[in-house]
Amino acid sequence: MRKPKVCILRTAGTNCDKETAFAFNKAGAKTQLVHINRFSSGEKSLGDYQILAIPGGFSYGDDLGAGKVLANELRFKLSDDLSKFVADGKLIIGICNGFQILVKSGLLPGNKRFKQEASLIINDSAKFEDRWVYLKSQAKCVWTKDLPEVIYLPVAHGEGKFVTKDKAVLGRLKKNGQIVFRYCDEEGRSRPYPYNPNGALENIAGICDETGRIFGLMPHPERHIEAHQHPRWTGKPPFDFARAKQVTSIGDGLQIFRNGVEFIRNNF
Amino acid sequence: MLYKIEITDKPGIFDAVGEGIKKDILDLGISSVKDVHFAQVYTLEGNISDGDLKQICEELLVDKIVQEYELISRPGLESNSRTNQDRVLKQGEHIIEVAYNPGVMDPVEESTLKGIRDLGIEGVESVRTAKKYLIKGKLPEGQLKTISEKLLYNKLIQHIVKPAGKGTVPFGDSPLTEHTYQFNLVTVDLLGASDKKLLELSKRGQLFLNLAEMRQIKDYFKKLGRNPTDCELETVAQTWSEHCYHKTFRGKIDYKEELLKPKIGTVPLARKKNEGGDSPCLRTTKKIDNLLKSTIMEVTKKLDKPWCVSVFKDNSGVIRFDDKYNVCFKVETHNHPSALEPFGGANTGVGGVIRDPLGTGLGAKPILNTDVFCFAPPKLPFSKVPQGSLHPKRVMKGVVSGVRDYGNKMGIPTINGAILFHEHFVGNPLVYCGTVGIMPKDKSFKKTNVGDLVVVVGGRTGRDGIHGATFSSGELTHESETISSGAVQIGNPIQEKKMADTILQARDKNLYSAITDCGAGGLSSAVGEMGAEMGVRVDLDKVPLKYSGLSYMEIWISESQERMVISVPKENIEELLAVFAGENVEASVIGEFTDTKKLELCYDGNLVCDLDMGFLHDGIPDIEKKAEFIQTRHIEPKANTAKNLTPYLTKLLSHYDICSKEWVIRQYDHEVQGGSVVKPLSGIVNDGPSDASVVKPVLDSKKGIIVSNGINFRYGFIDPYWMAASCIDEALRQIIAVGGSLKEVAVLDNFCWGNPDKPDRLGSLVRSAYGCYDIAKGFGVPFISGKDSLYNEYTVNGKSLAIPGTLLISAIAVMEDTDKAISMYAKESGDLIYVVGETADELGGSHYFDLFGAIGNNVPKVDVKKAKLIFEALSKASDKGLIRAMHDCSEGGIGVAAAEMAFSGGLGMELFLSEAPFKSDCFAPSGLAMTAGVRNDTILFSESNSRFIVEVSKKNQKQFEKALDGLPFGLLGCVSKSKEFKVYGLDGKICIAASLFDLKEAWQKPLRW
């Protein structure tokens, strides 16, 4: 079968590139880790890929706010290529730092291209936190097809509190069905910290653009590809509300990557 | 021209940084602060147009969604009137602005300059950042000072920007401009120096060399008929420092010990006949030549494991992982720098140890970190903090932040650790940082060849970290913070991350022949080591600098972070430089490896160092040190006759050593790289204390790595030998507890001790090294690497405070099948709970005794033969899938271990102490649990080694008991449906009854910050 080509974008400080590649490979894609310098120098072309994945990490140390420097690099150096990529109906996913980059470059919510309308700011707890969260999927996003109502993924970030510029932006996100994931409890109810790990507005954990093809989220689907990554895989039901998996089964995150791969297979 | 930009959150946005500081101020006991607002400050230098400046602010520095900014130009130039009005402080408002000192690396500068270039803006020459705090509330001057000094800045690396008068603009008083350096060869008059003068030179130059060593250097130069240059003298001091050469461990020791007797199981050093006779002591004396070789390394030699690939040679110890890969492990300490600047010290400690695997063989990819700390208790009154020291809570918060920052940004999961507390760590916290790396089998060895080029890659060289190696080879004093301030630095993890990324690319293209890291001693030790066998010539003027003004000697010994040295065959140099340039990493050719057997350094064509490698690496004079271990008898606490032991269990769970470290663990990314199998926290709500952690370094393989640690300085107060034994037992126990086996386990030693020139300090060090030897050999686990950090003493007013001699044993195991991993939390009601291993009356050094302020004498011992049988039997049982949960019985004994399993699983337990196998002493003949005189608290809280609490489902009862046939175990009770934890004493009556909620609360509360 034809394998969609995924570009896993790297730069100084990227650090979830290899496991993101592993997840896409497992989902049936062909992946390449590409340093952003290869695009700016013209050695590689974004047009050669069908999926752009911006993985987690601390691009340029997140020194000027998470994802900001790379977001600007995309806006000022690759905007034409990116616009074409999006116009061609291809897919973009940003995970954690990748989500921060998509939001700060204005690719998300994406209503006015390359204009920032939302942000991801320092957690209410004022510290980095690694913990597992329940997520309720709600939107008609390409990436979240066939997911169970509640899934379980880890977050690991210090700046994940989603906020919008104003109420109008939030209203539009709701109206257009762009809110893909909200933090919740194991039964899908909305609950405060630590269920909402960062104080995000309306428990928003991930959003997509109007087409549902550009998707960003704070949690790490690539860290729940296999059953043993679940924090309670060594337990057995009924002790685990989150449908503990048998060792041979898969993790909740894999379907997200499969959806991306399947979309490209069906449409390109 | 200078431009200053201040960025604050918009009104209505939650200021998380400000809120955090407000909480910290409250912790200081200052309650009058109503509000804290945080502002980020940037100072740009250059010629920037108004339009460009606006673009820099709005497109780069400010997050317009939530932030606003003020632009303040330099006074005397066109200034923004709105700004000046806003700057007037209202009554009860205070501003503290903290900026970096000149010469301190500001990691934000590089990214900001890059971001500005990406905007297409030229003309910005430099960027400095500062943090500004607006504090609202009535505060006397003294309190403001307390807040600044205790929370907001560290004068070693930062300063408070002088407050400005009304309407004026406070600018950093640090000049941004640079100095220039004029070459001037400095020589030191050794030839004409008397002994007194020699010592003075050593002290004044911070060389930390003793008289014999200074004389040796004098003699060497006498033969050459000239005086040394400053650079030559420094090079010798660096190379011969305790930090680099480990002269205590490698030297001669005249050892004497006196053990109390007769206690059953008190094992004297069996190497010499006991001379004690009828005296109350067991006396032994021994001449030791090279303690390291005769104990630690001897274990490895004797065991001769085929899977040990490279031990005690490279920057870390290497063992086999599978057919394709090897793994390597190194643990370092960064105690002295962390004492002075906790964030920077721990930060660069992590950065430094990551470069060890990266500098092993031809470079290993770092796959996990482990961090172990010892602090004074966070609630220590300020009056008990000696002059020149920081409060332990600040030290702890700073150290945790430093580890978090570096580990997370490098994308290396921090999966294992421990934190212990004792007042004696007040001037000298311990910060152990460890990293495991993985590399292809064919990249596990290096060899530099004559003619290879010397290439330095990564960060630039600055004036930071000068004298780190020699500084850590002496005691701290209250003046250390001033005289050694150069030794303190902060790291730049992204610099290291991109360096690591490119090094591994160059490695896979086979472009270089050897690699090593620039750690303590900087280029001096890295280049010196690589060229030790052949010779090397370096042009110091070719080393890229952060700023001009460094002398040739500063370049040579600077310990600037994030640098490595590689040796590159000439034909590969262009391709190699292209790999680094491709990802914006600097790589520079600075010299060449030669066949001269000499270390030759030049600056602008002038020879500034010309030393024989032979003298440098083997010229250090032999010194014999005296060591003495005299065991003392400690007071035993009065027998506790309380019938209800619940309050003691609760207190133990709240003991700082035992309580939950979730606050720390969650700040570390422990799942990046995706290989996490057993996480540091596990349980029904993911918050119980895992024993060891398990990761899969190769994602599509089932093979795993288990990492654990054993540390307990309290036993060392009684007998360092049994402390070492207990540490090894604990580290191995944790491996067994997660489903591992002893088949392929290697250990690392890290000794942190006081001044080894004092016989009692060295004596206990020697005794613990013998404990390491006997017990590691008994278990069949080789040492593959290690490190010592001596001189952990703090002198105030002539009185010396030594840390408790502390040994950390870190263990690494290869796990065949990670699907068989086991976690520690209770799984299902009705399951059986066993205790495996014997409990003895070994409350000496226990946390239970610590509740009474006592140490006691019956230290836990290890019957290594029996322990090994128990470990192996449990491995087999877990391999067969007979075990549902297993927990290592350590601090707080059976009581704490079982309670942790229960509340982590959210399930109650009913346990019967009469079923626990018991004997009076580890080496005594086995006895019955009901033996007269045995108390419930002894069984519950004794910290005897080699024990586990195991959960087994009823259907597997027979098979499990058969697997343990002939070994000591007892069916303690079962997991219950209720949310109660109940223990029945030897008399059949309840001695502990508590709700899971109360127990968990007691355990979580102390460090819920």
GROMACS .gro file of N, CA and C in nm, chain B residues 405-471:
model
  201
  673ASP      N    1   1.471   2.200   3.439
  673ASP     CA    2   1.501   2.281   3.322
  673ASP      C    3   1.590   2.206   3.223
  674TYR      N    4   1.698   2.149   3.273
  674TYR     CA    5   1.793   2.087   3.181
  674TYR      C    6   1.741   1.955   3.125
  675GLY      N    7   1.690   1.870   3.214
  675GLY     CA    8   1.643   1.738   3.171
  675GLY      C    9   1.528   1.750   3.073
  676ASN      N   10   1.430   1.832   3.106
  676ASN     CA   11   1.313   1.845   3.020
  676ASN      C   12   1.352   1.903   2.885
  677LYS      N   13   1.437   2.006   2.887
  677LYS     CA   14   1.473   2.070   2.761
  677LYS      C   15   1.560   1.980   2.673
  678MET      N   16   1.634   1.891   2.735
  678MET     CA   17   1.713   1.796   2.657
  678MET      C   18   1.625   1.683   2.603
  679GLY      N   19   1.502   1.673   2.652
  679GLY     CA   20   1.416   1.564   2.607
  679GLY      C   21   1.462   1.429   2.660
  680ILE      N   22   1.514   1.431   2.780
  680ILE     CA   23   1.557   1.305   2.844
  680ILE      C   24   1.465   1.282   2.964
  681PRO      N   25   1.397   1.168   2.969
  681PRO     CA   26   1.307   1.147   3.082
  681PRO      C   27   1.385   1.130   3.213
  682THR      N   28   1.341   1.200   3.316
  682THR     CA   29   1.399   1.180   3.450
  682THR      C   30   1.310   1.080   3.519
  683ILE      N   31   1.357   0.958   3.533
  683ILE     CA   32   1.266   0.850   3.572
  683ILE      C   33   1.291   0.794   3.710
  684ASN      N   34   1.398   0.836   3.774
  684ASN     CA   35   1.429   0.772   3.901
  684ASN      C   36   1.503   0.871   3.989
  685GLY      N   37   1.488   0.852   4.119
  685GLY     CA   38   1.558   0.941   4.210
  685GLY      C   39   1.523   0.912   4.353
  686ALA      N   40   1.576   0.993   4.442
  686ALA     CA   41   1.545   0.983   4.584
  686ALA      C   42   1.581   1.117   4.645
  687ILE      N   43   1.515   1.152   4.753
  687ILE     CA   44   1.552   1.273   4.826
  687ILE      C   45   1.554   1.241   4.975
  688LEU      N   46   1.665   1.271   5.038
  688LEU     CA   47   1.679   1.244   5.182
  688LEU      C   48   1.716   1.373   5.254
  689PHE      N   49   1.689   1.373   5.383
  689PHE     CA   50   1.706   1.498   5.457
  689PHE      C   51   1.781   1.474   5.588
  690HIS      N   52   1.872   1.565   5.617
  690HIS     CA   53   1.940   1.563   5.747
  690HIS      C   54   1.999   1.701   5.771
  691GLU      N   55   1.996   1.746   5.895
  691GLU     CA   56   2.045   1.881   5.924
  691GLU      C   57   2.188   1.905   5.880
  692HIS      N   58   2.269   1.799   5.881
  692HIS     CA   59   2.410   1.818   5.848
  692HIS      C   60   2.435   1.849   5.701
  693PHE      N   61   2.330   1.844   5.620
  693PHE     CA   62   2.349   1.883   5.480
  693PHE      C   63   2.325   2.032   5.460
  694VAL      N   64   2.315   2.107   5.570
  694VAL     CA   65   2.274   2.247   5.557
  694VAL      C   66   2.373   2.332   5.477
  695GLY      N   67   2.503   2.311   5.498
  695GLY     CA   68   2.599   2.391   5.421
  695GLY      C   69   2.640   2.321   5.293
  696ASN      N   70   2.605   2.197   5.284
  696ASN     CA   71   2.655   2.110   5.179
  696ASN      C   72   2.549   2.014   5.128
  697PRO      N   73   2.458   2.059   5.046
  697PRO     CA   74   2.359   1.967   4.993
  697PRO      C   75   2.429   1.869   4.897
  698LEU      N   76   2.371   1.752   4.879
  698LEU     CA   77   2.427   1.660   4.781
  698LEU      C   78   2.334   1.654   4.660
  699VAL      N   79   2.393   1.666   4.544
  699VAL     CA   80   2.317   1.660   4.420
  699VAL      C   81   2.385   1.559   4.329
  700TYR      N   82   2.324   1.441   4.319
  700TYR     CA   83   2.376   1.335   4.232
  700TYR      C   84   2.293   1.337   4.103
  701CYS      N   85   2.360   1.342   3.989
  701CYS     CA   86   2.290   1.339   3.861
  701CYS      C   87   2.345   1.223   3.779
  702GLY      N   88   2.256   1.144   3.723
  702GLY     CA   89   2.301   1.029   3.644
  702GLY      C   90   2.232   1.024   3.509
  703THR      N   91   2.302   0.970   3.410
  703THR     CA   92   2.244   0.955   3.276
  703THR      C   93   2.281   0.819   3.218
  704VAL      N   94   2.182   0.756   3.154
  704VAL     CA   95   2.206   0.633   3.080
  704VAL      C   96   2.201   0.668   2.932
  705GLY      N   97   2.293   0.609   2.856
  705GLY     CA   98   2.292   0.631   2.712
  705GLY      C   99   2.290   0.497   2.639
  706ILE      N  100   2.253   0.503   2.511
  706ILE     CA  101   2.253   0.380   2.429
  706ILE      C  102   2.330   0.408   2.301
  707MET      N  103   2.408   0.309   2.258
  707MET     CA  104   2.484   0.328   2.133
  707MET      C  105   2.499   0.196   2.059
  708PRO      N  106   2.514   0.204   1.926
  708PRO     CA  107   2.537   0.082   1.851
  708PRO      C  108   2.666   0.016   1.900
  709LYS      N  109   2.667  -0.118   1.893
  709LYS     CA  110   2.784  -0.191   1.945
  709LYS      C  111   2.915  -0.145   1.882
  710ASP      N  112   2.909  -0.115   1.752
  710ASP     CA  113   3.034  -0.079   1.684
  710ASP      C  114   3.076   0.066   1.708
  711LYS      N  115   3.002   0.136   1.794
  711LYS     CA  116   3.041   0.274   1.826
  711LYS      C  117   3.087   0.285   1.972
  712SER      N  118   3.124   0.172   2.031
  712SER     CA  119   3.149   0.172   2.175
  712SER      C  120   3.294   0.200   2.214
  713PHE      N  121   3.381   0.209   2.115
  713PHE     CA  122   3.521   0.237   2.148
  713PHE      C  123   3.576   0.350   2.063
  714LYS      N  124   3.680   0.416   2.115
  714LYS     CA  125   3.738   0.530   2.046
  714LYS      C  126   3.887   0.513   2.035
  715LYS      N  127   3.946   0.578   1.937
  715LYS     CA  128   4.092   0.579   1.930
  715LYS      C  129   4.139   0.700   1.850
  716THR      N  130   4.205   0.790   1.920
  716THR     CA  131   4.261   0.907   1.854
  716THR      C  132   4.391   0.866   1.784
  717ASN      N  133   4.415   0.918   1.665
  717ASN     CA  134   4.539   0.887   1.594
  717ASN      C  135   4.624   1.012   1.576
  718VAL      N  136   4.754   0.990   1.569
  718VAL     CA  137   4.846   1.101   1.543
  718VAL      C  138   4.806   1.164   1.410
  719GLY      N  139   4.799   1.294   1.408
  719GLY     CA  140   4.761   1.364   1.284
  719GLY      C  141   4.615   1.405   1.283
  720ASP      N  142   4.533   1.345   1.372
  720ASP     CA  143   4.393   1.388   1.382
  720ASP      C  144   4.387   1.533   1.429
  721LEU      N  145   4.283   1.602   1.385
  721LEU     CA  146   4.266   1.740   1.426
  721LEU      C  147   4.188   1.747   1.557
  722VAL      N  148   4.223   1.846   1.638
  722VAL     CA  149   4.148   1.871   1.761
  722VAL      C  150   4.035   1.967   1.727
  723VAL      N  151   3.911   1.923   1.750
  723VAL     CA  152   3.798   2.008   1.716
  723VAL      C  153   3.712   2.028   1.841
  724VAL      N  154   3.682   2.154   1.870
  724VAL     CA  155   3.592   2.180   1.982
  724VAL      C  156   3.455   2.215   1.923
  725VAL      N  157   3.350   2.151   1.976
  725VAL     CA  158   3.216   2.175   1.924
  725VAL      C  159   3.124   2.221   2.036
  726GLY      N  160   3.018   2.291   1.998
  726GLY     CA  161   2.916   2.332   2.094
  726GLY      C  162   2.930   2.477   2.133
  727GLY      N  163   2.917   2.502   2.262
  727GLY     CA  164   2.914   2.639   2.312
  727GLY      C  165   3.049   2.709   2.300
  728ARG      N  166   3.044   2.840   2.315
  728ARG     CA  167   3.167   2.917   2.313
  728ARG      C  168   3.229   2.920   2.452
  729THR      N  169   3.352   2.963   2.456
  729THR     CA  170   3.426   2.967   2.581
  729THR      C  171   3.420   3.106   2.642
  730GLY      N  172   3.388   3.109   2.770
  730GLY     CA  173   3.382   3.237   2.840
  730GLY      C  174   3.458   3.228   2.969
  731ARG      N  175   3.437   3.327   3.054
  731ARG     CA  176   3.514   3.329   3.177
  731ARG      C  177   3.443   3.249   3.287
  732ASP      N  178   3.336   3.180   3.252
  732ASP     CA  179   3.259   3.108   3.354
  732ASP      C  180   3.326   2.978   3.396
  733GLY      N  181   3.304   2.946   3.522
  733GLY     CA  182   3.346   2.815   3.571
  733GLY      C  183   3.495   2.799   3.586
  734ILE      N  184   3.567   2.909   3.599
  734ILE     CA  185   3.711   2.894   3.615
  734ILE      C  186   3.741   2.843   3.757
  735HIS      N  187   3.825   2.743   3.765
  735HIS     CA  188   3.864   2.681   3.891
  735HIS      C  189   3.761   2.586   3.950
  736GLY      N  190   3.668   2.541   3.869
  736GLY     CA  191   3.568   2.446   3.921
  736GLY      C  192   3.631   2.318   3.973
  737ALA      N  193   3.726   2.263   3.899
  737ALA     CA  194   3.785   2.134   3.940
  737ALA      C  195   3.862   2.147   4.070
  738THR      N  196   3.940   2.251   4.081
  738THR     CA  197   4.019   2.264   4.203
  738THR      C  198   3.931   2.310   4.318
  739PHE      N  199   3.831   2.392   4.287
  739PHE     CA  200   3.740   2.443   4.389
  739PHE      C  201   3.665   2.330   4.458
   0.00000   0.00000   0.00000
